[in-house]
mmCIF file of C-alpha atoms in Angstrom:
data_model
loop_
_atom_site.group_PDB
_atom_site.id
_atom_site.type_symbol
_atom_site.label_atom_id
_atom_site.label_comp_id
_atom_site.label_asym_id
_atom_site.label_seq_id
_atom_site.Cartn_x
_atom_site.Cartn_y
_atom_site.Cartn_z
ATOM 1 C CA MET A 1 4.317 -43.724 18.953
ATOM 2 C CA SER A 2 6.210 -40.885 20.786
ATOM 3 C CA VAL A 3 5.966 -38.770 23.879
ATOM 4 C CA ASP A 4 6.676 -35.149 22.775
ATOM 5 C CA ILE A 5 7.359 -31.977 24.684
ATOM 6 C CA TYR A 6 4.731 -29.170 24.480
ATOM 7 C CA ILE A 7 5.871 -25.701 25.599
ATOM 8 C CA ASN A 8 3.475 -22.876 26.275
ATOM 9 C CA PHE A 9 4.462 -19.258 25.937
ATOM 10 C CA ASN A 10 2.717 -16.071 27.115
ATOM 11 C CA GLY A 11 2.307 -14.119 23.792
ATOM 12 C CA ASN A 12 5.875 -14.602 22.473
ATOM 13 C CA CYS A 13 5.646 -18.063 21.035
ATOM 14 C CA ARG A 14 6.232 -16.845 17.418
ATOM 15 C CA GLU A 15 9.437 -15.240 18.441
ATOM 16 C CA ALA A 16 10.647 -18.167 20.448
ATOM 17 C CA VAL A 17 9.902 -20.842 17.689
ATOM 18 C CA GLU A 18 11.720 -18.786 15.036
ATOM 19 C CA TYR A 19 14.713 -18.246 17.459
ATOM 20 C CA TYR A 20 14.884 -22.016 18.256
ATOM 21 C CA ALA A 21 14.576 -22.752 14.536
ATOM 22 C CA GLN A 22 17.585 -20.566 13.908
ATOM 23 C CA VAL A 23 19.704 -21.909 16.744
ATOM 24 C CA PHE A 24 19.032 -25.620 15.873
ATOM 25 C CA GLY A 25 19.228 -25.119 12.107
ATOM 26 C CA THR A 26 15.905 -26.696 11.509
ATOM 27 C CA GLU A 27 13.692 -25.977 8.464
ATOM 28 C CA LYS A 28 11.555 -22.769 8.665
ATOM 29 C CA PRO A 29 8.554 -23.500 11.114
ATOM 30 C CA ARG A 30 4.939 -23.784 9.995
ATOM 31 C CA ILE A 31 2.962 -21.696 12.454
ATOM 32 C CA MET A 32 -0.977 -21.942 12.940
ATOM 33 C CA SER A 33 -2.423 -19.099 14.773
ATOM 34 C CA PHE A 34 -5.664 -19.166 16.664
ATOM 35 C CA GLY A 35 -7.072 -16.947 13.918
ATOM 36 C CA ASP A 36 -6.407 -19.778 11.458
ATOM 37 C CA ALA A 37 -9.047 -21.946 13.050
ATOM 38 C CA PRO A 38 -12.459 -22.189 11.617
ATOM 39 C CA PRO A 39 -14.765 -19.673 13.397
ATOM 40 C CA ASN A 40 -17.284 -20.957 15.839
ATOM 41 C CA PRO A 41 -20.156 -18.510 16.416
ATOM 42 C CA GLU A 42 -20.751 -20.049 19.943
ATOM 43 C CA TYR A 43 -17.196 -19.108 20.887
ATOM 44 C CA PRO A 44 -16.099 -15.821 19.203
ATOM 45 C CA LEU A 45 -12.431 -15.379 19.050
ATOM 46 C CA PRO A 46 -11.225 -12.410 20.926
ATOM 47 C CA GLU A 47 -9.163 -9.952 18.748
ATOM 48 C CA GLU A 48 -6.125 -10.249 20.946
ATOM 49 C CA ALA A 49 -6.008 -14.061 20.238
ATOM 50 C CA LYS A 50 -6.116 -14.034 16.397
ATOM 51 C CA ASN A 51 -2.319 -13.731 15.970
ATOM 52 C CA LEU A 52 -1.161 -15.852 18.928
ATOM 53 C CA VAL A 53 0.247 -19.221 18.065
ATOM 54 C CA MET A 54 -2.056 -22.024 18.475
ATOM 55 C CA HIS A 55 0.439 -24.679 17.216
ATOM 56 C CA SER A 56 3.914 -25.072 15.865
ATOM 57 C CA ARG A 57 6.449 -27.881 15.866
ATOM 58 C CA LEU A 58 10.119 -28.223 15.355
ATOM 59 C CA ASN A 59 12.345 -31.441 15.214
ATOM 60 C CA ILE A 60 15.253 -30.541 17.439
ATOM 61 C CA VAL A 61 18.078 -32.973 17.512
ATOM 62 C CA GLY A 62 15.723 -35.878 16.658
ATOM 63 C CA SER A 63 12.957 -34.885 19.146
ATOM 64 C CA ASN A 64 9.682 -33.320 18.339
ATOM 65 C CA VAL A 65 9.102 -30.152 20.394
ATOM 66 C CA MET A 66 5.771 -28.454 20.026
ATOM 67 C CA PHE A 67 4.876 -24.898 20.861
ATOM 68 C CA SER A 68 1.762 -22.707 21.611
ATOM 69 C CA ASP A 69 0.759 -19.386 23.187
ATOM 70 C CA VAL A 70 -1.617 -19.586 26.159
ATOM 71 C CA PHE A 71 -5.112 -18.549 25.159
ATOM 72 C CA PRO A 72 -5.909 -15.000 26.574
ATOM 73 C CA GLY A 73 -7.274 -15.256 30.102
ATOM 74 C CA MET A 74 -5.816 -18.753 30.690
ATOM 75 C CA PRO A 75 -3.248 -19.122 33.511
ATOM 76 C CA PHE A 76 0.541 -18.856 32.724
ATOM 77 C CA ASN A 77 3.236 -19.851 35.053
ATOM 78 C CA ALA A 78 6.798 -19.518 33.833
ATOM 79 C CA GLY A 79 8.566 -22.810 34.611
ATOM 80 C CA ASN A 80 5.273 -24.794 34.720
ATOM 81 C CA ASN A 81 4.474 -24.227 31.030
ATOM 82 C CA ILE A 82 5.452 -27.676 29.660
ATOM 83 C CA SER A 83 3.099 -30.643 28.954
ATOM 84 C CA LEU A 84 3.720 -34.061 27.651
ATOM 85 C CA SER A 85 2.053 -35.088 24.396
ATOM 86 C CA ILE A 86 1.171 -38.551 23.281
ATOM 87 C CA VAL A 87 1.110 -38.839 19.487
ATOM 88 C CA HIS A 88 -0.124 -42.297 18.567
ATOM 89 C CA LYS A 89 -1.436 -44.095 15.550
ATOM 90 C CA ASN A 90 -3.574 -46.614 17.592
ATOM 91 C CA LEU A 91 -6.948 -45.053 18.682
ATOM 92 C CA ASP A 92 -7.778 -47.761 21.211
ATOM 93 C CA GLU A 93 -4.328 -47.383 22.981
ATOM 94 C CA LEU A 94 -4.596 -43.643 22.791
ATOM 95 C CA LYS A 95 -8.037 -43.917 24.579
ATOM 96 C CA SER A 96 -6.637 -46.304 27.119
ATOM 97 C CA TYR A 97 -3.779 -43.987 28.115
ATOM 98 C CA PHE A 98 -6.258 -41.081 28.458
ATOM 99 C CA HIS A 99 -8.732 -42.969 30.533
ATOM 100 C CA GLY A 100 -6.042 -44.347 32.701
ATOM 101 C CA LEU A 101 -4.422 -41.091 33.457
ATOM 102 C CA LYS A 102 -7.793 -39.166 34.022
ATOM 103 C CA GLU A 103 -8.464 -41.160 37.131
ATOM 104 C CA GLY A 104 -7.947 -38.781 39.961
ATOM 105 C CA GLY A 105 -7.080 -36.105 37.638
ATOM 106 C CA THR A 106 -8.685 -33.242 35.858
ATOM 107 C CA VAL A 107 -9.971 -33.406 32.269
ATOM 108 C CA ARG A 108 -9.329 -30.241 30.401
ATOM 109 C CA MET A 109 -10.828 -31.433 27.076
ATOM 110 C CA GLU A 110 -12.439 -34.833 26.619
ATOM 111 C CA LEU A 111 -11.325 -36.776 23.603
ATOM 112 C CA GLN A 112 -12.996 -35.616 20.539
ATOM 113 C CA GLU A 113 -12.604 -34.837 16.923
ATOM 114 C CA THR A 114 -11.100 -31.388 16.060
ATOM 115 C CA PHE A 115 -10.287 -29.671 12.884
ATOM 116 C CA TRP A 116 -6.594 -30.788 13.223
ATOM 117 C CA SER A 117 -7.165 -34.367 14.522
ATOM 118 C CA LYS A 118 -9.802 -37.117 14.430
ATOM 119 C CA CYS A 119 -9.074 -37.492 18.250
ATOM 120 C CA TYR A 120 -7.495 -35.040 20.681
ATOM 121 C CA GLY A 121 -7.899 -34.481 24.372
ATOM 122 C CA SER A 122 -5.988 -33.184 27.313
ATOM 123 C CA LEU A 123 -5.907 -33.528 31.043
ATOM 124 C CA ILE A 124 -3.922 -32.918 34.284
ATOM 125 C CA ASP A 125 -3.087 -36.129 36.017
ATOM 126 C CA LYS A 126 -3.348 -36.735 39.711
ATOM 127 C CA PHE A 127 0.256 -35.787 40.123
ATOM 128 C CA GLY A 128 -0.374 -32.278 38.351
ATOM 129 C CA ILE A 129 1.365 -33.293 35.001
ATOM 130 C CA GLU A 130 -0.374 -32.028 31.920
ATOM 131 C CA TRP A 131 -0.983 -34.556 29.057
ATOM 132 C CA GLN A 132 -2.155 -34.037 25.591
ATOM 133 C CA PHE A 133 -3.379 -36.856 23.406
ATOM 134 C CA ASN A 134 -3.394 -36.765 19.564
ATOM 135 C CA LEU A 135 -4.214 -39.406 17.037
ATOM 136 C CA ASP A 136 -1.358 -39.525 14.515
ATOM 137 C CA SER A 137 -2.775 -39.303 11.036
ATOM 138 C CA GLY A 138 0.618 -39.375 9.363
ATOM 139 C CA GLU A 139 0.694 -35.603 8.830
ATOM 140 C CA THR A 140 3.280 -33.536 10.652
ATOM 141 C CA PHE A 141 2.514 -29.965 11.516
#
């Protein structure tokens, strides 16, 4: 289990990830764009979102740091663009953490299966901290 840092950018995530990879001498980052996601006819993807970064990850000096662009139309506040991410192999514990932190908070996405995880969800806790929860399948992206 780990608590990882997740940093959001306002359209320049790809540039930032490639820069950090160079500075810290990491392997070339794998980058998933919003356009790489399976299409959903109920939620058509805006053209301006297709090349934005949905997810990337670097191991920087032993810590996982994850990156994403904010989706078009979502708020972005420089300085408040970091969330904590729980990546855990135990589904029951992951659910327990999620349900504990959602009390008094705001759920942004209920725990659910996604195309990248058997269980993912996000919330803002009662103190205003954003948390993401991801079931660890053993694959790293």
